């Protein structure tokens, strides 16, 4: 038997036969135990903002011929009350499923840190780890400055944010103001986050502009 499942278990018998007759059958009982595993779990790091509602799911499965699987969440070694487990039995495959959902309403910085989910029964226990991390936005990049100016165009450059934050930059945006009207509007969007320069075209002659 290869890649056995619980339904492969049962009573097996072997009988030897020859032209002299038939021997006494020998029987064997095979019980296939499903190992306890955690099959659904958050990413190793979960980012959040102040005030977010966070829901972390931990789902485990194991053999339903044993005692019930217990699924628990911990933070820094302390158990967290997540309420009753969501459970289900598959009688065909003899598998027991259990899920514990950790819900945090209006998350704040102190909710960050390492969390563990532990699934256990009489076979032992398995553990998975994750971490909640407060998302920090990057600081603003440096003020754009003119590196070169020509007819109807200017090359702008700027410095990277002094504080990069803990999430990757996705793009830069250049905003423009026709000097005197006091209104900045997006002019170039989706600029490559790995470059700190760009060329602005289609500017009117004898018109002053501010960029940010």
PDB file of C-alpha atoms in Angstrom:
ATOM      1  CA  UNK A   1       0.000   0.000   0.000  1.00  0.00           C
ATOM      2  CA  UNK A   2       1.350   3.419  -0.977  1.00  0.00           C
ATOM      3  CA  UNK A   3       0.225   6.863   0.153  1.00  0.00           C
ATOM      4  CA  UNK A   4      -2.288   5.313   2.511  1.00  0.00           C
ATOM      5  CA  UNK A   5      -5.341   7.122   3.865  1.00  0.00           C
ATOM      6  CA  UNK A   6      -7.520   6.141   6.833  1.00  0.00           C
ATOM      7  CA  UNK A   7      -9.993   4.319   4.581  1.00  0.00           C
ATOM      8  CA  UNK A   8      -7.179   1.898   3.635  1.00  0.00           C
ATOM      9  CA  UNK A   9      -7.209   0.555   7.188  1.00  0.00           C
ATOM     10  CA  UNK A  10      -9.043  -2.595   8.189  1.00  0.00           C
ATOM     11  CA  UNK A  11      -8.591  -6.313   8.765  1.00  0.00           C
ATOM     12  CA  UNK A  12      -6.418  -8.138   6.242  1.00  0.00           C
ATOM     13  CA  UNK A  13      -6.046 -11.887   5.975  1.00  0.00           C
ATOM     14  CA  UNK A  14      -3.503 -14.071   4.218  1.00  0.00           C
ATOM     15  CA  UNK A  15      -4.087 -17.696   3.292  1.00  0.00           C
ATOM     16  CA  UNK A  16      -1.522 -20.051   1.754  1.00  0.00           C
ATOM     17  CA  UNK A  17      -2.872 -22.612  -0.699  1.00  0.00           C
ATOM     18  CA  UNK A  18      -1.203 -25.467  -2.568  1.00  0.00           C
ATOM     19  CA  UNK A  19      -2.145 -28.799  -4.101  1.00  0.00           C
ATOM     20  CA  UNK A  20      -1.821 -30.212  -0.587  1.00  0.00           C
ATOM     21  CA  UNK A  21      -4.650 -28.021   0.615  1.00  0.00           C
ATOM     22  CA  UNK A  22      -5.177 -24.694   2.286  1.00  0.00           C
ATOM     23  CA  UNK A  23      -3.423 -23.404   5.354  1.00  0.00           C
ATOM     24  CA  UNK A  24      -4.913 -21.591   8.302  1.00  0.00           C
ATOM     25  CA  UNK A  25      -5.594 -17.912   7.499  1.00  0.00           C
ATOM     26  CA  UNK A  26      -3.578 -15.329   9.335  1.00  0.00           C
ATOM     27  CA  UNK A  27      -5.077 -11.920   9.941  1.00  0.00           C
ATOM     28  CA  UNK A  28      -3.670  -8.485  10.633  1.00  0.00           C
ATOM     29  CA  UNK A  29      -5.432  -5.297  11.610  1.00  0.00           C
ATOM     30  CA  UNK A  30      -4.051  -2.108  10.094  1.00  0.00           C
ATOM     31  CA  UNK A  31      -5.063   1.243  11.492  1.00  0.00           C
ATOM     32  CA  UNK A  32      -3.977   4.334   9.558  1.00  0.00           C
ATOM     33  CA  UNK A  33      -3.481   7.311  11.873  1.00  0.00           C
ATOM     34  CA  UNK A  34      -3.714  10.777  10.330  1.00  0.00           C
ATOM     35  CA  UNK A  35      -0.872  12.932  11.697  1.00  0.00           C
ATOM     36  CA  UNK A  36      -1.914  16.245  13.186  1.00  0.00           C
ATOM     37  CA  UNK A  37      -1.002  19.113  10.857  1.00  0.00           C
ATOM     38  CA  UNK A  38      -1.725  22.821  10.565  1.00  0.00           C
ATOM     39  CA  UNK A  39      -2.829  23.356   6.976  1.00  0.00           C
ATOM     40  CA  UNK A  40      -4.066  26.959   6.962  1.00  0.00           C
ATOM     41  CA  UNK A  41      -2.104  29.732   8.618  1.00  0.00           C
ATOM     42  CA  UNK A  42      -1.161  33.433   8.067  1.00  0.00           C
ATOM     43  CA  UNK A  43       2.011  34.597   6.361  1.00  0.00           C
ATOM     44  CA  UNK A  44       5.174  34.803   8.525  1.00  0.00           C
ATOM     45  CA  UNK A  45       4.691  38.583   8.822  1.00  0.00           C
ATOM     46  CA  UNK A  46       1.338  40.383   8.830  1.00  0.00           C
ATOM     47  CA  UNK A  47       1.420  44.185   8.463  1.00  0.00           C
ATOM     48  CA  UNK A  48      -1.314  46.357   9.934  1.00  0.00           C
ATOM     49  CA  UNK A  49      -2.263  50.000  10.479  1.00  0.00           C
ATOM     50  CA  UNK A  50      -3.513  51.602  13.671  1.00  0.00           C
ATOM     51  CA  UNK A  51      -7.242  50.935  13.997  1.00  0.00           C
ATOM     52  CA  UNK A  52      -7.284  47.918  11.680  1.00  0.00           C
ATOM     53  CA  UNK A  53      -9.410  44.864  12.349  1.00  0.00           C
ATOM     54  CA  UNK A  54      -7.111  41.845  12.211  1.00  0.00           C
ATOM     55  CA  UNK A  55      -8.324  38.274  11.820  1.00  0.00           C
ATOM     56  CA  UNK A  56      -5.828  35.409  11.908  1.00  0.00           C
ATOM     57  CA  UNK A  57      -7.025  31.907  11.044  1.00  0.00           C
ATOM     58  CA  UNK A  58      -5.319  28.728  12.205  1.00  0.00           C
ATOM     59  CA  UNK A  59      -6.807  25.458  10.926  1.00  0.00           C
ATOM     60  CA  UNK A  60      -5.585  21.983  11.813  1.00  0.00           C
ATOM     61  CA  UNK A  61      -6.586  18.425  10.990  1.00  0.00           C
ATOM     62  CA  UNK A  62      -5.885  15.027  12.468  1.00  0.00           C
ATOM     63  CA  UNK A  63      -7.281  11.581  13.160  1.00  0.00           C
ATOM     64  CA  UNK A  64     -10.851  11.570  14.455  1.00  0.00           C
ATOM     65  CA  UNK A  65     -10.390   8.182  16.129  1.00  0.00           C
ATOM     66  CA  UNK A  66      -8.209   9.929  18.700  1.00  0.00           C
ATOM     67  CA  UNK A  67      -9.186  12.650  21.125  1.00  0.00           C
ATOM     68  CA  UNK A  68     -10.299  15.981  19.720  1.00  0.00           C
ATOM     69  CA  UNK A  69      -7.671  18.354  18.355  1.00  0.00           C
ATOM     70  CA  UNK A  70      -7.250  21.512  20.403  1.00  0.00           C
ATOM     71  CA  UNK A  71      -6.123  24.640  18.562  1.00  0.00           C
ATOM     72  CA  UNK A  72      -4.832  27.572  20.617  1.00  0.00           C
ATOM     73  CA  UNK A  73      -3.254  30.953  19.923  1.00  0.00           C
ATOM     74  CA  UNK A  74      -0.411  32.331  22.041  1.00  0.00           C
ATOM     75  CA  UNK A  75       1.416  35.642  22.248  1.00  0.00           C
ATOM     76  CA  UNK A  76       4.821  35.650  23.900  1.00  0.00           C
ATOM     77  CA  UNK A  77       3.982  32.335  25.552  1.00  0.00           C
ATOM     78  CA  UNK A  78       0.627  33.455  26.970  1.00  0.00           C
ATOM     79  CA  UNK A  79      -2.541  31.763  25.755  1.00  0.00           C
ATOM     80  CA  UNK A  80      -5.194  33.980  24.131  1.00  0.00           C
ATOM     81  CA  UNK A  81      -8.899  33.307  24.510  1.00  0.00           C
ATOM     82  CA  UNK A  82     -10.316  32.999  20.972  1.00  0.00           C
ATOM     83  CA  UNK A  83     -13.689  31.542  21.893  1.00  0.00           C
ATOM     84  CA  UNK A  84     -15.069  28.159  20.799  1.00  0.00           C
ATOM     85  CA  UNK A  85     -13.361  26.163  18.061  1.00  0.00           C
ATOM     86  CA  UNK A  86     -14.987  25.675  14.670  1.00  0.00           C
ATOM     87  CA  UNK A  87     -14.935  21.896  14.166  1.00  0.00           C
ATOM     88  CA  UNK A  88     -15.928  19.368  11.519  1.00  0.00           C
ATOM     89  CA  UNK A  89     -15.651  15.583  11.113  1.00  0.00           C
ATOM     90  CA  UNK A  90     -15.113  13.676   7.887  1.00  0.00           C
ATOM     91  CA  UNK A  91     -16.371  10.198   8.756  1.00  0.00           C
ATOM     92  CA  UNK A  92     -15.335   8.768   5.380  1.00  0.00           C
ATOM     93  CA  UNK A  93     -11.685   9.708   5.702  1.00  0.00           C
ATOM     94  CA  UNK A  94     -11.797   9.664   9.516  1.00  0.00           C
ATOM     95  CA  UNK A  95     -10.354  13.182   9.730  1.00  0.00           C
ATOM     96  CA  UNK A  96     -11.157  15.784  12.373  1.00  0.00           C
ATOM     97  CA  UNK A  97     -10.868  19.481  11.471  1.00  0.00           C
ATOM     98  CA  UNK A  98     -10.567  22.356  13.945  1.00  0.00           C
ATOM     99  CA  UNK A  99     -10.131  26.101  13.420  1.00  0.00           C
ATOM    100  CA  UNK A 100      -9.322  28.902  15.881  1.00  0.00           C
ATOM    101  CA  UNK A 101      -9.728  32.485  14.672  1.00  0.00           C
ATOM    102  CA  UNK A 102      -7.831  35.231  16.487  1.00  0.00           C
ATOM    103  CA  UNK A 103      -9.626  38.560  16.042  1.00  0.00           C
ATOM    104  CA  UNK A 104      -8.170  41.909  17.120  1.00  0.00           C
ATOM    105  CA  UNK A 105     -10.452  44.937  16.865  1.00  0.00           C
ATOM    106  CA  UNK A 106      -8.961  48.446  16.502  1.00  0.00           C
ATOM    107  CA  UNK A 107      -5.378  47.201  16.521  1.00  0.00           C
ATOM    108  CA  UNK A 108      -2.710  49.397  18.109  1.00  0.00           C
ATOM    109  CA  UNK A 109       1.086  49.247  18.185  1.00  0.00           C
ATOM    110  CA  UNK A 110       1.174  47.077  21.325  1.00  0.00           C
ATOM    111  CA  UNK A 111      -0.719  44.350  19.434  1.00  0.00           C
ATOM    112  CA  UNK A 112       2.393  43.810  17.339  1.00  0.00           C
ATOM    113  CA  UNK A 113       4.836  41.033  18.107  1.00  0.00           C
ATOM    114  CA  UNK A 114       5.242  37.265  17.745  1.00  0.00           C
ATOM    115  CA  UNK A 115       2.216  34.962  17.806  1.00  0.00           C
ATOM    116  CA  UNK A 116       2.064  31.171  17.836  1.00  0.00           C
ATOM    117  CA  UNK A 117      -0.680  28.715  16.942  1.00  0.00           C
ATOM    118  CA  UNK A 118      -0.473  25.272  18.566  1.00  0.00           C
ATOM    119  CA  UNK A 119      -2.569  22.245  17.532  1.00  0.00           C
ATOM    120  CA  UNK A 120      -2.425  19.300  19.921  1.00  0.00           C
ATOM    121  CA  UNK A 121      -3.965  15.927  20.722  1.00  0.00           C
ATOM    122  CA  UNK A 122      -2.744  12.646  22.222  1.00  0.00           C
ATOM    123  CA  UNK A 123      -0.251  12.292  19.344  1.00  0.00           C
ATOM    124  CA  UNK A 124       1.593  15.406  20.397  1.00  0.00           C
ATOM    125  CA  UNK A 125       1.518  18.952  19.076  1.00  0.00           C
ATOM    126  CA  UNK A 126       2.546  21.053  16.089  1.00  0.00           C
ATOM    127  CA  UNK A 127       3.228  24.791  16.063  1.00  0.00           C
ATOM    128  CA  UNK A 128       3.323  27.581  13.478  1.00  0.00           C
ATOM    129  CA  UNK A 129       4.619  31.098  14.061  1.00  0.00           C
ATOM    130  CA  UNK A 130       3.675  34.496  12.693  1.00  0.00           C
ATOM    131  CA  UNK A 131       4.358  38.107  13.603  1.00  0.00           C
ATOM    132  CA  UNK A 132       2.183  41.228  13.566  1.00  0.00           C
ATOM    133  CA  UNK A 133       4.047  44.356  12.562  1.00  0.00           C
ATOM    134  CA  UNK A 134       2.749  47.937  12.602  1.00  0.00           C
ATOM    135  CA  UNK A 135       3.120  49.401   9.124  1.00  0.00           C
ATOM    136  CA  UNK A 136       5.328  52.481   8.988  1.00  0.00           C
ATOM    137  CA  UNK A 137       4.976  54.762   5.979  1.00  0.00           C
ATOM    138  CA  UNK A 138       8.135  56.195   4.393  1.00  0.00           C
ATOM    139  CA  UNK A 139       9.033  59.831   4.903  1.00  0.00           C
ATOM    140  CA  UNK A 140       8.567  62.225   1.992  1.00  0.00           C
ATOM    141  CA  UNK A 141      11.339  62.217  -0.614  1.00  0.00           C
ATOM    142  CA  UNK A 142      13.544  65.281  -1.053  1.00  0.00           C
ATOM    143  CA  UNK A 143      12.237  68.364  -2.831  1.00  0.00           C
ATOM    144  CA  UNK A 144      12.632  68.007  -6.643  1.00  0.00           C
ATOM    145  CA  UNK A 145      15.378  70.197  -8.081  1.00  0.00           C
ATOM    146  CA  UNK A 146      16.193  71.150 -11.639  1.00  0.00           C
ATOM    147  CA  UNK A 147      19.266  69.429 -13.082  1.00  0.00           C
ATOM    148  CA  UNK A 148      18.770  70.702 -16.632  1.00  0.00           C
ATOM    149  CA  UNK A 149      16.244  72.907 -18.386  1.00  0.00           C
ATOM    150  CA  UNK A 150      15.544  73.364 -22.074  1.00  0.00           C
ATOM    151  CA  UNK A 151      12.760  74.538 -24.326  1.00  0.00           C
ATOM    152  CA  UNK A 152       9.533  73.152 -22.878  1.00  0.00           C
ATOM    153  CA  UNK A 153      11.284  70.545 -20.706  1.00  0.00           C
ATOM    154  CA  UNK A 154      13.179  70.132 -17.461  1.00  0.00           C
ATOM    155  CA  UNK A 155      15.044  67.269 -15.798  1.00  0.00           C
ATOM    156  CA  UNK A 156      14.170  66.937 -12.121  1.00  0.00           C
ATOM    157  CA  UNK A 157      15.996  64.978  -9.436  1.00  0.00           C
ATOM    158  CA  UNK A 158      15.313  64.331  -5.765  1.00  0.00           C
ATOM    159  CA  UNK A 159      16.669  62.345  -2.837  1.00  0.00           C
ATOM    160  CA  UNK A 160      15.196  59.113  -1.491  1.00  0.00           C
ATOM    161  CA  UNK A 161      13.046  59.236   1.672  1.00  0.00           C
ATOM    162  CA  UNK A 162      15.208  59.634   4.768  1.00  0.00           C
ATOM    163  CA  UNK A 163      12.964  57.070   6.501  1.00  0.00           C
ATOM    164  CA  UNK A 164      12.137  54.193   4.112  1.00  0.00           C
ATOM    165  CA  UNK A 165       9.406  52.630   6.273  1.00  0.00           C
ATOM    166  CA  UNK A 166       8.908  48.871   6.511  1.00  0.00           C
ATOM    167  CA  UNK A 167       7.147  48.341   3.186  1.00  0.00           C
ATOM    168  CA  UNK A 168       8.689  48.588  -0.298  1.00  0.00           C
ATOM    169  CA  UNK A 169       8.280  51.816  -2.260  1.00  0.00           C
ATOM    170  CA  UNK A 170       5.943  51.246  -5.197  1.00  0.00           C
ATOM    171  CA  UNK A 171       6.248  54.525  -7.128  1.00  0.00           C
ATOM    172  CA  UNK A 172       6.916  58.267  -7.045  1.00  0.00           C
ATOM    173  CA  UNK A 173       4.547  61.045  -8.124  1.00  0.00           C
ATOM    174  CA  UNK A 174       5.490  64.499  -9.358  1.00  0.00           C
ATOM    175  CA  UNK A 175       3.003  67.305  -8.729  1.00  0.00           C
ATOM    176  CA  UNK A 176       3.101  70.649 -10.510  1.00  0.00           C
ATOM    177  CA  UNK A 177       1.930  74.186  -9.761  1.00  0.00           C
ATOM    178  CA  UNK A 178       1.787  77.007 -12.244  1.00  0.00           C
ATOM    179  CA  UNK A 179       3.451  79.662 -10.150  1.00  0.00           C
ATOM    180  CA  UNK A 180       0.942  82.000  -8.654  1.00  0.00           C
ATOM    181  CA  UNK A 181      -2.200  79.885  -8.572  1.00  0.00           C
ATOM    182  CA  UNK A 182      -1.227  77.968  -5.411  1.00  0.00           C
ATOM    183  CA  UNK A 183      -2.717  74.682  -6.613  1.00  0.00           C
ATOM    184  CA  UNK A 184      -0.561  71.571  -7.022  1.00  0.00           C
ATOM    185  CA  UNK A 185      -1.920  68.800  -9.227  1.00  0.00           C
ATOM    186  CA  UNK A 186      -0.546  65.374 -10.126  1.00  0.00           C
ATOM    187  CA  UNK A 187       1.503  65.644 -13.309  1.00  0.00           C
ATOM    188  CA  UNK A 188       3.581  62.453 -13.495  1.00  0.00           C
ATOM    189  CA  UNK A 189       2.466  59.332 -11.644  1.00  0.00           C
ATOM    190  CA  UNK A 190       3.713  55.757 -11.341  1.00  0.00           C
ATOM    191  CA  UNK A 191       7.396  56.745 -11.606  1.00  0.00           C
ATOM    192  CA  UNK A 192       9.971  54.001 -11.094  1.00  0.00           C
ATOM    193  CA  UNK A 193      10.717  53.749  -7.335  1.00  0.00           C
ATOM    194  CA  UNK A 194      14.334  52.784  -8.120  1.00  0.00           C
ATOM    195  CA  UNK A 195      15.074  56.059  -9.931  1.00  0.00           C
ATOM    196  CA  UNK A 196      15.296  59.533  -8.401  1.00  0.00           C
ATOM    197  CA  UNK A 197      15.067  61.612 -11.571  1.00  0.00           C
ATOM    198  CA  UNK A 198      12.657  62.202 -14.437  1.00  0.00           C
ATOM    199  CA  UNK A 199      12.101  64.513 -17.381  1.00  0.00           C
ATOM    200  CA  UNK A 200       9.049  66.776 -17.520  1.00  0.00           C
ATOM    201  CA  UNK A 201       7.912  67.744 -21.020  1.00  0.00           C
ATOM    202  CA  UNK A 202       5.323  70.055 -22.585  1.00  0.00           C
ATOM    203  CA  UNK A 203       5.998  73.055 -20.387  1.00  0.00           C
ATOM    204  CA  UNK A 204       5.005  76.485 -21.649  1.00  0.00           C
ATOM    205  CA  UNK A 205       7.705  79.044 -22.372  1.00  0.00           C
ATOM    206  CA  UNK A 206       7.940  82.083 -20.104  1.00  0.00           C
ATOM    207  CA  UNK A 207       5.871  80.319 -17.447  1.00  0.00           C
ATOM    208  CA  UNK A 208       7.228  79.606 -13.975  1.00  0.00           C
ATOM    209  CA  UNK A 209       6.447  76.284 -12.288  1.00  0.00           C
ATOM    210  CA  UNK A 210       6.872  74.753  -8.866  1.00  0.00           C
ATOM    211  CA  UNK A 211       7.242  70.986  -8.376  1.00  0.00           C
ATOM    212  CA  UNK A 212       6.927  68.665  -5.445  1.00  0.00           C
TER     213      UNK A 212
END
